[in-house]
Coordinates of C-alpha atoms and ligand atoms in Angstrom, one line a residue:
M105 CA -13.0 17.6 -45.6
T106 CA -13.2 18.5 -48.7
T107 CA -13.6 22.5 -50.8
S108 CA -15.5 23.8 -52.9
T109 CA -12.1 23.6 -54.8
G110 CA -12.4 19.8 -54.4
R111 CA -8.7 20.1 -52.6
S112 CA -9.1 18.9 -48.9
A113 CA -9.3 20.9 -46.0
D114 CA -6.6 20.2 -44.0
T115 CA -3.3 20.0 -46.3
G116 CA 0.7 19.8 -44.2
L117 CA 3.4 21.1 -45.5
Y118 CA 6.0 18.5 -46.4
V119 CA 9.9 20.9 -46.2
H120 CA 13.2 18.1 -46.6
F121 CA 16.1 19.4 -45.8
P122 CA 18.8 17.2 -47.0
W123 CA 21.6 17.0 -44.9
C124 CA 23.3 15.6 -41.3
V125 CA 26.3 16.1 -39.8
K126 CA 27.5 12.0 -40.7
K127 CA 24.6 9.5 -42.0
C128 CA 23.6 7.2 -39.1
P129 CA 24.5 3.0 -40.6
Y130 CA 20.8 2.5 -40.3
C131 CA 18.6 4.6 -42.0
D132 CA 18.0 4.7 -45.9
F133 CA 16.1 8.4 -45.4
N134 CA 17.0 11.4 -48.3
S135 CA 20.3 12.2 -46.4
H136 CA 24.0 13.2 -47.0
P137 CA 26.4 13.6 -44.7
L138 CA 27.7 17.0 -45.0
K139 CA 31.7 17.4 -46.9
D140 CA 31.7 21.0 -47.3
A141 CA 30.3 24.8 -45.7
L142 CA 26.0 23.9 -45.5
P143 CA 24.6 26.6 -48.8
E144 CA 22.1 27.1 -46.5
A145 CA 21.3 30.5 -48.5
E146 CA 21.1 29.1 -51.3
Y147 CA 18.8 25.9 -50.2
L148 CA 16.3 29.0 -48.3
A149 CA 15.6 30.6 -51.7
A150 CA 15.4 27.0 -54.0
L151 CA 13.0 26.2 -51.5
H152 CA 11.3 29.0 -52.2
K153 CA 11.5 28.7 -56.1
D154 CA 9.9 25.5 -55.2
L155 CA 6.9 26.1 -53.0
H156 CA 6.0 29.1 -55.1
H157 CA 6.2 27.1 -58.1
Q158 CA 3.7 24.8 -56.6
R159 CA 1.0 27.0 -55.9
P160 CA 0.6 26.7 -52.3
P161 CA -3.2 26.6 -50.4
V162 CA -3.2 27.3 -47.0
F163 CA -1.7 24.7 -44.7
S164 CA -3.4 23.1 -41.8
S165 CA 0.6 21.9 -40.3
V166 CA 3.9 22.2 -41.5
F167 CA 6.8 19.9 -41.2
F168 CA 10.1 20.9 -41.7
G169 CA 12.5 17.1 -41.2
G170 CA 15.1 15.6 -42.4
G171 CA 18.5 14.5 -42.3
T172 CA 18.7 17.6 -40.0
P173 CA 16.7 20.5 -40.6
S174 CA 17.9 21.9 -37.4
L175 CA 21.4 22.6 -38.6
F176 CA 20.0 25.3 -40.3
S177 CA 19.5 29.2 -38.2
A178 CA 15.6 30.3 -37.0
S179 CA 15.7 33.1 -39.6
T180 CA 15.8 30.6 -42.6
F181 CA 12.5 28.9 -40.7
A182 CA 10.5 32.6 -40.5
S183 CA 11.2 33.4 -43.9
L184 CA 10.1 29.7 -45.0
L185 CA 6.4 30.5 -43.6
S186 CA 6.4 33.7 -44.0
A187 CA 5.8 33.2 -47.8
A188 CA 3.0 30.3 -47.4
D189 CA 0.0 31.3 -46.3
L190 CA -1.1 29.2 -42.7
A191 CA -4.5 28.3 -40.5
A192 CA -4.9 29.7 -37.3
N193 CA -3.4 27.5 -35.2
A194 CA -0.6 25.6 -37.8
E195 CA 1.0 22.9 -36.1
V196 CA 4.7 23.7 -36.8
T197 CA 7.3 20.8 -36.0
M198 CA 10.8 20.6 -37.0
E199 CA 12.8 18.1 -36.9
A200 CA 16.2 18.5 -34.3
N201 CA 18.7 16.2 -34.0
P202 CA 20.1 16.6 -30.5
G203 CA 23.4 16.7 -31.8
T204 CA 23.5 20.0 -33.2
A205 CA 22.2 21.6 -30.5
E206 CA 24.9 23.6 -30.4
H207 CA 24.2 25.7 -33.3
H208 CA 20.9 28.1 -32.7
S209 CA 19.4 28.8 -29.6
W210 CA 15.3 27.8 -29.1
E211 CA 13.8 31.0 -28.6
A212 CA 14.9 31.7 -32.0
Y213 CA 13.1 28.8 -33.6
L214 CA 10.0 29.7 -31.1
A215 CA 10.0 32.7 -32.8
S216 CA 10.2 31.9 -36.2
G217 CA 7.5 30.5 -35.9
I218 CA 8.2 26.7 -35.2
N219 CA 5.5 25.3 -32.8
R220 CA 6.5 22.0 -32.0
L221 CA 9.7 20.4 -32.0
S222 CA 10.8 16.3 -32.4
F223 CA 13.9 15.4 -30.9
G224 CA 16.0 12.1 -32.7
A225 CA 16.9 11.0 -29.5
Q226 CA 17.1 7.4 -29.9
S227 CA 17.5 5.7 -26.8
F228 CA 19.4 7.2 -24.0
D229 CA 22.4 4.4 -23.7
N230 CA 25.1 6.3 -25.3
A231 CA 26.6 2.3 -25.9
A232 CA 23.5 2.1 -28.0
L233 CA 24.3 5.9 -29.6
K234 CA 27.3 4.9 -29.9
R235 CA 26.8 2.1 -31.8
L236 CA 24.3 3.8 -33.4
G237 CA 26.0 6.2 -35.3
R238 CA 24.8 9.3 -33.2
I239 CA 26.9 12.3 -32.7
H240 CA 25.3 12.8 -29.3
S241 CA 24.9 11.3 -25.5
N242 CA 22.0 11.1 -23.7
D243 CA 22.7 13.8 -21.4
E244 CA 22.7 16.0 -25.2
T245 CA 19.0 15.3 -25.5
R246 CA 17.6 15.3 -22.0
T247 CA 19.8 19.0 -21.8
C248 CA 17.9 20.0 -24.9
V249 CA 14.6 18.8 -23.6
Q250 CA 15.0 21.2 -20.8
N251 CA 16.8 24.0 -22.9
A252 CA 13.1 23.7 -25.2
R253 CA 11.1 23.6 -22.2
A254 CA 13.0 26.6 -21.5
A255 CA 12.7 28.5 -23.9
G256 CA 8.5 28.2 -24.2
F257 CA 8.2 24.8 -26.1
T258 CA 5.1 22.9 -25.1
N259 CA 4.7 21.0 -27.3
L260 CA 7.7 17.5 -28.1
N261 CA 8.2 14.9 -29.2
L262 CA 10.8 11.7 -28.7
D263 CA 11.8 9.6 -31.3
L264 CA 13.1 6.6 -29.5
M265 CA 13.7 3.0 -31.3
Y266 CA 13.9 -0.2 -30.1
G267 CA 15.5 -4.0 -30.9
L268 CA 18.5 -2.4 -31.4
P269 CA 21.7 -3.7 -31.7
Q270 CA 22.7 -6.6 -28.4
Q271 CA 19.2 -4.6 -27.0
S272 CA 17.3 -6.5 -24.0
T273 CA 14.1 -6.1 -23.3
D274 CA 15.4 -4.2 -19.9
Q275 CA 16.8 -1.5 -21.7
A276 CA 14.3 -0.9 -24.1
L277 CA 11.7 -0.4 -21.0
L278 CA 14.9 1.8 -19.4
D279 CA 15.2 4.2 -22.5
L280 CA 11.0 4.8 -22.4
K281 CA 10.9 5.6 -19.1
I282 CA 13.8 7.9 -19.2
A283 CA 11.5 9.3 -22.2
I284 CA 8.2 9.5 -20.3
D285 CA 10.0 11.1 -17.2
L286 CA 11.1 13.7 -19.6
E287 CA 7.8 14.9 -20.0
P288 CA 7.1 14.9 -23.2
D289 CA 3.7 15.6 -25.5
H290 CA 3.8 12.8 -27.6
I291 CA 6.3 9.4 -28.1
S292 CA 7.7 7.7 -31.5
W293 CA 8.3 4.8 -30.8
Y294 CA 10.1 2.8 -34.0
Q295 CA 11.1 -0.4 -33.9
L296 CA 14.9 -0.8 -35.8
T297 CA 14.6 -1.8 -39.2
I298 CA 17.8 -2.9 -41.1
E299 CA 17.0 -1.0 -44.7
P300 CA 18.1 -2.6 -48.2
R301 CA 21.4 -0.2 -49.4
T302 CA 22.3 0.9 -46.0
E303 CA 25.4 0.3 -44.0
F304 CA 23.4 -2.2 -41.7
A305 CA 22.5 -3.8 -45.4
G306 CA 25.3 -4.6 -45.4
R307 CA 27.4 -5.3 -42.1
P308 CA 23.8 -6.9 -39.7
P309 CA 24.6 -5.7 -36.6
P310 CA 23.3 -9.0 -34.0
L311 CA 19.9 -8.0 -33.4
P312 CA 17.2 -9.5 -30.8
V313 CA 15.4 -11.9 -31.4
D314 CA 11.5 -11.7 -32.5
N315 CA 10.0 -12.7 -29.2
V316 CA 12.5 -10.9 -27.7
I317 CA 10.5 -8.5 -29.7
E318 CA 7.6 -10.1 -29.2
E319 CA 7.8 -9.1 -25.9
M320 CA 9.0 -5.1 -25.7
E321 CA 6.2 -4.4 -27.3
T322 CA 3.4 -6.1 -25.4
E323 CA 5.3 -4.2 -22.6
G324 CA 6.6 -0.8 -23.9
V325 CA 3.0 -0.2 -25.4
R326 CA 1.4 -1.5 -21.4
L327 CA 4.4 1.3 -20.0
L328 CA 3.3 3.9 -22.2
A329 CA -0.2 3.6 -21.4
D330 CA 0.3 4.1 -18.3
A331 CA 2.0 7.5 -18.4
D332 CA -1.0 8.6 -20.1
F333 CA 0.7 8.0 -23.7
T334 CA -1.8 6.1 -25.5
R335 CA -1.3 4.7 -28.9
Y336 CA -3.2 6.3 -32.0
E337 CA -0.8 4.6 -34.7
V338 CA 1.4 1.8 -35.1
S339 CA 4.7 4.5 -33.5
A340 CA 2.8 7.1 -33.1
Y341 CA 1.5 7.6 -28.7
A342 CA 0.3 11.2 -27.4
R343 CA -1.0 12.6 -24.6
P344 CA -3.9 14.3 -25.2
G345 CA -5.1 16.3 -27.5
K346 CA -1.7 16.1 -28.7
R347 CA -1.1 14.0 -31.5
C348 CA 0.9 15.0 -34.6
R349 CA -1.7 16.7 -37.2
H350 CA 0.7 16.3 -39.6
N351 CA 1.4 13.1 -39.4
L352 CA -2.3 12.4 -39.7
T353 CA -2.7 14.4 -43.3
Y354 CA -1.0 11.4 -44.2
W355 CA -3.3 8.1 -41.8
T356 CA -6.6 10.0 -42.6
F357 CA -5.4 10.1 -46.2
A358 CA -4.7 14.0 -47.7
D359 CA -3.5 16.2 -49.4
Y360 CA 0.2 17.4 -48.3
L361 CA 3.1 19.5 -50.3
G362 CA 6.3 18.4 -50.4
V363 CA 8.8 20.6 -50.7
G364 CA 12.8 20.2 -50.7
A365 CA 15.3 17.6 -52.5
G366 CA 12.8 13.9 -52.7
A367 CA 11.0 15.8 -51.3
H368 CA 7.3 13.9 -51.9
G369 CA 3.5 15.4 -52.1
M370 CA -0.2 14.0 -52.7
R371 CA -3.3 15.8 -53.7
S372 CA -6.8 14.3 -54.5
G373 CA -9.4 15.4 -57.3
V374 CA -11.1 14.1 -59.9
Q375 CA -7.3 11.6 -59.5
V376 CA -5.0 11.3 -57.0
L377 CA -1.8 12.8 -58.1
R378 CA 1.9 11.9 -56.1
T379 CA 5.1 14.2 -56.2
E380 CA 8.2 13.8 -56.1
K381 CA 11.3 16.0 -56.3
P382 CA 15.2 15.2 -57.3
R383 CA 16.5 13.5 -54.0
S384 CA 19.7 15.1 -55.4
P385 CA 20.5 18.5 -53.0
R386 CA 22.4 18.8 -56.4
L387 CA 20.2 18.7 -59.0
Y388 CA 17.4 20.3 -56.6
L389 CA 19.6 22.8 -56.8
T390 CA 20.4 23.0 -60.0
D391 CA 16.1 23.4 -60.5
P392 CA 13.9 23.4 -57.4
T393 CA 10.8 23.8 -59.8
H394 CA 11.3 20.2 -61.0
T395 CA 8.6 18.0 -60.1
V396 CA 7.6 14.9 -61.6
T397 CA 3.9 14.0 -61.4
S398 CA 2.4 10.8 -61.5
G399 CA -1.5 10.1 -61.8
V400 CA -2.5 7.1 -59.5
S401 CA -4.7 4.3 -60.7
H402 CA -8.3 3.7 -59.4
T403 CA -7.2 0.4 -58.6
D404 CA -4.1 1.1 -56.7
V405 CA -6.1 4.4 -54.7
P406 CA -8.3 1.6 -52.6
V407 CA -5.0 0.3 -51.3
Q408 CA -2.8 2.8 -50.3
F409 CA -6.0 4.5 -48.8
L410 CA -6.0 1.7 -46.4
M411 CA -2.3 1.0 -46.6
N412 CA -2.5 4.9 -44.3
V413 CA -5.6 4.7 -42.4
L414 CA -5.3 1.2 -40.6
R415 CA -2.2 2.5 -39.3
L416 CA -4.8 4.4 -37.0
V417 CA -5.5 2.6 -33.7
D418 CA -9.4 4.3 -34.1
G419 CA -9.3 4.0 -38.2
V420 CA -11.5 6.6 -39.6
P421 CA -15.0 6.5 -40.8
F422 CA -15.7 4.8 -43.9
T423 CA -17.2 8.3 -45.7
R424 CA -13.5 8.9 -45.8
F425 CA -12.6 7.2 -48.8
E426 CA -15.3 8.9 -50.9
E427 CA -14.1 12.4 -49.5
A428 CA -10.4 11.9 -50.0
T429 CA -10.7 9.7 -53.1
G430 CA -13.9 10.5 -55.1
L431 CA -14.6 6.7 -55.5
A432 CA -16.9 5.3 -54.7
L433 CA -16.8 3.5 -51.5
E434 CA -18.4 -0.5 -53.3
H435 CA -14.9 -0.9 -54.5
L436 CA -13.8 -2.1 -51.2
L437 CA -17.4 -3.1 -49.5
P438 CA -16.9 -6.6 -51.1
T439 CA -13.3 -7.7 -49.3
W440 CA -14.4 -5.5 -46.5
Q441 CA -17.0 -7.9 -45.3
K442 CA -14.6 -11.0 -45.9
N443 CA -12.0 -9.0 -43.3
V444 CA -15.4 -8.1 -41.2
D445 CA -16.6 -12.3 -40.9
L446 CA -13.1 -13.3 -40.0
G447 CA -12.4 -10.8 -37.2
L448 CA -10.2 -9.1 -38.7
V449 CA -11.5 -5.9 -39.2
Q450 CA -14.0 -3.3 -38.1
P451 CA -17.6 -3.5 -39.5
D452 CA -18.6 0.0 -39.0
R453 CA -15.9 1.8 -39.8
F454 CA -12.3 1.2 -42.3
A455 CA -10.8 0.3 -38.8
T456 CA -9.2 -3.1 -37.5
T457 CA -9.8 -5.4 -34.8
A458 CA -7.0 -5.6 -31.9
F459 CA -6.6 -8.9 -33.4
G460 CA -6.3 -7.5 -37.7
Y461 CA -4.2 -4.4 -35.9
R462 CA -1.5 -7.0 -34.9
H463 CA -1.9 -8.2 -38.6
L464 CA -1.4 -5.6 -41.1
D465 CA 0.3 -7.1 -43.2
A466 CA -2.0 -9.7 -43.9
V467 CA -5.7 -7.7 -43.5
L468 CA -3.7 -5.3 -46.6
Q469 CA -3.2 -8.6 -48.8
T470 CA -6.3 -9.3 -49.0
F471 CA -6.4 -5.5 -51.1
L472 CA -4.2 -6.2 -53.5
Ligands
SAM541 C1 14.0 11.5 -40.6 S1 14.5 10.2 -39.0 C2 14.7 12.0 -39.2 C3 15.1 13.0 -37.5 C4 16.8 13.3 -36.6 N1 17.4 13.1 -38.0 C5 17.3 12.6 -36.8 O1 17.8 11.2 -36.7 O2 17.8 13.2 -35.0 C6 12.9 10.5 -38.6 C7 13.4 8.8 -37.4 O3 13.1 8.0 -37.5 C8 13.7 7.0 -37.2 N2 14.5 6.0 -37.8 C9 14.9 6.2 -38.8 N3 15.6 5.3 -39.6 C10 15.1 4.0 -39.0 C11 14.8 3.3 -39.1 N4 16.1 2.0 -40.0 N5 14.6 1.5 -38.2 C12 13.6 2.4 -37.6 N6 13.6 3.6 -37.3 C13 14.1 4.5 -37.8 C14 14.3 7.1 -36.3 O4 13.7 7.4 -35.1 C15 14.4 9.3 -36.9 O5 14.7 9.6 -35.4
SF4_542 S1 20.4 11.8 -38.3 FE1 18.1 11.1 -38.8 S2 18.9 11.7 -40.8 FE2 20.3 12.0 -40.5 S3 21.6 9.3 -41.2 FE3 20.8 10.1 -39.2 S4 18.8 9.2 -38.9 FE4 18.7 9.6 -41.1

């Protein structure tokens, strides 16, 4: 939806927290091991400056991501939320590492205005957690989920990964079963990827072969569906009414503001603009208002739009393209029709067929 000002009515706010207890060997996010005391007050002051400087609109969702936001105390989030103008019933998520649970209370996080928690569970197999360099055990994740529920949280996500070093299909499915038994509202189930410049890239662990990964996917999707977790995006599965509204801003090409070290933002209007903050926490703290803004060329917008919306199982209506980008639909339709003829995409909306969903990269390639 677009307002009379040309700004999207469903704007998300992403706030990045760039520190972790230690760096996981597979992780290429902007996260830095904490060597000294957490500069909590200093970072909060910087986030306030940054937010204020970007002239924030009303937000329909907020996502505190990392790094490890759960290293910060509830008062930091309360302070930020009091500075932002939130729509009624805005979704406010915080990512939490189960290994930081002893620091703060879930009751205090709930009272701060956070109403959704996303736990980095990754696996429930202690040997796998160790290989992934995680700082928590299987039991700590279970305790977090139980305590968060007891504190009153009604919207919980678990992040899990599959295709882990030395993992069998049965082990991957067991992780999913344990996760399902904990009754979260949402499960993000990611295939472990080896990212350049990570520790795993330097000394690659033995990963399951492709046909084992395919077996994990086929059986995992079935297991989740049987437990009433509907797949709505490549890695996202939700109980009815519990899709992640914040992530849907990315996947429907809606606007989002990025605040914090290395945070990205996007806004539409006459031109689609992307913003980026300094990645280094030190540089960010030095000048939190510094923002690099770049315009996306009209030739790049269609493919960027499709890269997001086609991740959604149901896609979006054709009308979403003009609404989100201000460009005419005619730019896309001839190539779209070729993909319709190949049985890869739907004729009446921006969505793939079941066959096309398995070949998403090939579909996108045709628009490059
Ligand atoms: C930004 S991370 C933050 C979560 C939190 N810091 C934690 O790890 O507990 C979000 C999620 O991305 C997933 N992830 C990170 N690196 C990945 C990789 N190389 N391959 C697949 N999934 C990955 C993990 O499941 C992780 O929980
Ligand atoms: S805790 Fe999360 S963000 Fe931090 S290094 Fe590990 S995966 Fe990355």
